[in-house]
Short mmCIF file of C-alpha atoms in Angstrom, two decimals:
data_model
loop_
_atom_site.label_atom_id
_atom_site.label_comp_id
_atom_site.label_asym_id
_atom_site.label_seq_id
_atom_site.Cartn_x
_atom_site.Cartn_y
_atom_site.Cartn_z
CA UNK U 1404 -30.84 -5.29 -3.37
CA UNK U 1405 -31.64 -1.87 -1.99
CA UNK U 1406 -28.73 -0.29 -0.17
CA UNK U 1407 -30.14 1.32 2.95
CA UNK U 1408 -28.05 3.65 5.16
CA UNK U 1409 -28.01 0.96 7.87
CA UNK U 1410 -26.75 -1.71 5.43
CA UNK U 1411 -24.12 0.70 4.10
CA UNK U 1412 -22.97 1.51 7.65
CA UNK U 1413 -22.77 -2.23 8.38
CA UNK U 1414 -20.66 -2.88 5.30
CA UNK U 1415 -18.30 -0.04 6.17
CA UNK U 1416 -18.09 -1.29 9.75
CA UNK U 1417 -17.27 -4.84 8.66
CA UNK U 1418 -14.63 -3.59 6.23
CA UNK U 1419 -12.94 -1.60 8.97
CA UNK U 1420 -12.90 -4.39 11.59
CA UNK U 1421 -9.79 -6.08 10.13
CA UNK U 1422 -7.59 -3.25 11.33
CA UNK U 1423 -9.21 -2.73 14.73
CA UNK U 1424 -7.35 -5.48 16.60
CA UNK U 1425 -4.73 -3.04 17.90
CA UNK U 1426 -3.95 0.67 17.90
CA UNK U 1427 -2.03 1.75 14.75
CA UNK U 1428 1.52 1.26 16.09
CA UNK U 1429 1.14 -0.98 19.13
CA UNK U 1430 1.18 -4.66 18.18
CA UNK U 1431 1.08 -7.89 20.19
CA UNK U 1432 4.72 -8.74 19.51
CA UNK U 1433 6.20 -5.26 19.15
CA UNK U 1434 6.08 -2.04 17.26
CA UNK U 1435 5.90 -1.82 13.47
CA UNK U 1436 8.29 -2.04 11.71
CA UNK U 1437 11.06 -2.60 14.28
CA UNK U 1438 9.68 -5.93 15.52
CA UNK U 1439 9.75 -7.36 11.99
CA UNK U 1440 13.28 -6.41 10.98
CA UNK U 1441 15.20 -9.34 9.57
CA UNK U 1442 15.04 -11.89 6.79
CA UNK U 1443 11.88 -13.92 6.19
CA UNK U 1444 11.35 -16.83 3.78
CA UNK U 1445 8.54 -19.02 2.55
CA UNK U 1446 6.74 -20.28 -0.51
CA UNK U 1447 4.58 -18.06 -2.71
CA UNK U 1448 1.47 -19.78 -4.04
CA UNK U 1449 -0.06 -18.36 -7.20
CA UNK U 1450 -3.75 -19.25 -7.35
CA UNK U 1451 -6.22 -19.43 -10.21
CA UNK U 1452 -9.83 -20.23 -9.35
CA UNK U 1453 -9.74 -23.16 -6.90
CA UNK U 1454 -6.20 -24.46 -7.28
CA UNK U 1455 -2.56 -23.47 -6.94
CA UNK U 1456 -1.13 -22.84 -10.38
CA UNK U 1457 2.49 -22.30 -9.34
CA UNK U 1458 4.72 -22.32 -6.25
CA UNK U 1459 7.98 -20.40 -5.97
CA UNK U 1460 10.34 -19.53 -3.15
CA UNK U 1461 9.97 -16.02 -1.75
CA UNK U 1462 11.90 -13.90 0.71
CA UNK U 1463 11.42 -10.53 2.38
CA UNK U 1464 14.18 -8.61 4.14
CA UNK U 1465 13.23 -5.62 6.28
CA UNK U 1466 16.28 -3.60 7.24
CA UNK U 1467 16.94 -1.26 10.15
CA UNK U 1468 16.02 2.41 9.82
CA UNK U 1469 18.53 5.00 8.69
CA UNK U 1470 18.58 8.55 10.14
CA UNK U 1471 15.54 9.54 8.04
CA UNK U 1472 13.51 6.47 9.07
CA UNK U 1473 13.91 4.83 5.64
CA UNK U 1474 14.35 1.04 5.66
CA UNK U 1475 15.45 -1.41 3.00
CA UNK U 1476 12.48 -3.57 1.96
CA UNK U 1477 13.88 -6.24 -0.33
CA UNK U 1478 11.66 -8.86 -1.94
CA UNK U 1479 13.19 -11.94 -3.55
CA UNK U 1480 11.55 -14.53 -5.77
CA UNK U 1481 13.33 -17.74 -6.78
CA UNK U 1482 15.14 -17.39 -10.09
CA UNK U 1483 14.62 -13.61 -10.32
CA UNK U 1484 16.78 -10.63 -9.37
CA UNK U 1485 16.00 -9.17 -5.95
CA UNK U 1486 13.54 -6.29 -5.91
CA UNK U 1487 15.20 -3.65 -3.77
CA UNK U 1488 12.52 -1.32 -2.46
CA UNK U 1489 12.42 1.01 0.53
CA UNK U 1490 9.82 1.42 3.28
CA UNK U 1491 9.33 5.13 3.96
CA UNK U 1492 7.67 6.66 7.02
CA UNK U 1493 5.23 9.34 5.83
CA UNK U 1494 3.08 9.81 8.96
CA UNK U 1495 3.55 6.68 11.10
CA UNK U 1496 1.25 7.91 13.88
CA UNK U 1497 -1.56 8.03 11.32
CA UNK U 1498 -0.53 4.67 9.80
CA UNK U 1499 0.72 6.28 6.57
CA UNK U 1500 3.79 4.66 4.98
CA UNK U 1501 5.05 4.27 1.43
CA UNK U 1502 6.94 1.66 -0.56
CA UNK U 1503 9.52 3.26 -2.86
CA UNK U 1504 10.10 0.92 -5.78
CA UNK U 1505 12.74 3.18 -7.28
CA UNK U 1506 12.71 5.09 -10.57
CA UNK U 1507 10.17 7.54 -9.10
CA UNK U 1508 7.51 4.92 -8.32
CA UNK U 1509 6.30 5.38 -4.72
CA UNK U 1510 3.22 3.43 -3.60
CA UNK U 1511 1.10 4.54 -0.65
CA UNK U 1512 0.82 1.93 2.10
CA UNK U 1513 -1.61 2.18 5.01
CA UNK U 1514 -1.03 0.37 8.30
CA UNK U 1515 -4.13 -0.55 10.31
CA UNK U 1516 -3.38 -2.71 13.31
CA UNK U 1517 -0.94 -5.31 12.00
CA UNK U 1518 -1.92 -5.03 8.34
CA UNK U 1519 -0.06 -2.98 5.72
CA UNK U 1520 -2.20 -2.43 2.60
CA UNK U 1521 -1.38 -0.84 -0.72
CA UNK U 1522 -3.81 -0.54 -3.65
CA UNK U 1523 -2.64 0.50 -7.10
CA UNK U 1524 -3.17 -0.20 -10.77
CA UNK U 1525 -0.70 -1.30 -13.42
CA UNK U 1526 -2.09 -0.84 -16.90
CA UNK U 1527 -5.53 -2.44 -16.89
CA UNK U 1528 -4.97 -4.42 -13.67
CA UNK U 1529 -6.04 -3.29 -10.19
CA UNK U 1530 -3.91 -4.79 -7.41
CA UNK U 1531 -4.13 -4.86 -3.63
CA UNK U 1532 -1.05 -5.87 -1.67
CA UNK U 1533 -1.79 -7.02 1.90
CA UNK U 1534 1.05 -7.76 4.32
CA UNK U 1535 -0.10 -9.04 7.71
CA UNK U 1536 2.46 -9.02 10.54
CA UNK U 1537 1.88 -11.78 13.08
CA UNK U 1538 4.05 -12.64 16.11
CA UNK U 1539 5.79 -15.56 14.37
CA UNK U 1540 5.21 -14.97 10.66
CA UNK U 1541 4.36 -12.53 7.89
CA UNK U 1542 1.47 -13.37 5.58
CA UNK U 1543 1.81 -11.66 2.21
CA UNK U 1544 -1.00 -11.55 -0.36
CA UNK U 1545 -1.63 -9.86 -3.67
CA UNK U 1546 -5.18 -9.78 -5.00
CA UNK U 1547 -5.69 -8.59 -8.56
CA UNK U 1548 -8.16 -8.26 -11.37
CA UNK U 1549 -9.31 -5.91 -14.11
CA UNK U 1550 -9.46 -2.22 -13.22
CA UNK U 1551 -12.76 -1.94 -15.10
CA UNK U 1552 -15.90 -2.34 -13.03
CA UNK U 1553 -17.65 -5.69 -13.30
CA UNK U 1554 -21.04 -4.19 -12.60
CA UNK U 1555 -23.12 -2.23 -10.15
CA UNK U 1556 -24.88 -4.18 -7.42
CA UNK U 1557 -26.99 -1.33 -6.11
CA UNK U 1558 -27.33 2.25 -7.14
CA UNK U 1559 -28.93 4.88 -5.01
CA UNK U 1560 -28.83 8.59 -5.55
CA UNK U 1561 -26.15 8.87 -2.86
CA UNK U 1562 -24.14 5.64 -2.71
CA UNK U 1563 -23.72 3.40 -5.76
CA UNK U 1564 -21.94 0.10 -5.04
CA UNK U 1565 -19.57 -0.95 -7.82
CA UNK U 1566 -18.20 -4.49 -8.14
CA UNK U 1567 -14.71 -5.42 -9.35
CA UNK U 1568 -13.62 -8.96 -10.28
CA UNK U 1569 -10.66 -10.35 -8.35
CA UNK U 1570 -9.78 -13.62 -10.10
CA UNK U 1571 -6.08 -13.70 -9.17
CA UNK U 1572 -4.44 -14.31 -5.81
CA UNK U 1573 -0.87 -14.79 -4.65
CA UNK U 1574 -0.16 -15.80 -1.06
CA UNK U 1575 2.97 -16.55 0.96
CA UNK U 1576 3.49 -17.37 4.62
CA UNK U 1577 6.97 -16.18 5.53
CA UNK U 1578 8.92 -17.35 8.60
CA UNK U 1579 11.83 -15.48 10.14
CA UNK U 1580 15.21 -16.91 9.10
CA UNK U 1581 17.42 -14.27 10.77
CA UNK U 1582 17.23 -10.90 12.49
#
């Protein structure tokens, strides 16, 4: 497949459409992150190929902002200690946030419309965390696979297209339990 400039522009345009539903901070049901403060719970499904391999309870608590704008961002998984992170405002007007996992690990998180995305690697695994804020729920997904390229679909002198396998998926639909 030859990658023409028009095809490349189309691919970039399609990739950017997911975040174009609303301006960066104005959302249907409120402003991020204030409208989603509270405790949310649901079931995390861990997928492999075409079936759910495991289901576990999951919770997310988004706390109110302190004077610096920092918020508690606590994730809980059944049978495991809570993961006490923090959501940090870096440049909210530009959609730039960060998740501070503690011990010096701070992950960039970009908000486009109602979707907060963070991409990072751990060892030889590339992960993408996608948290979609909807009026009545939060949909949380982690997509992961090897950090090594799976191949090159098309290579031009200007724009090679590299492919990465994404065989693993985790997904939870969380409903508000309390504010």
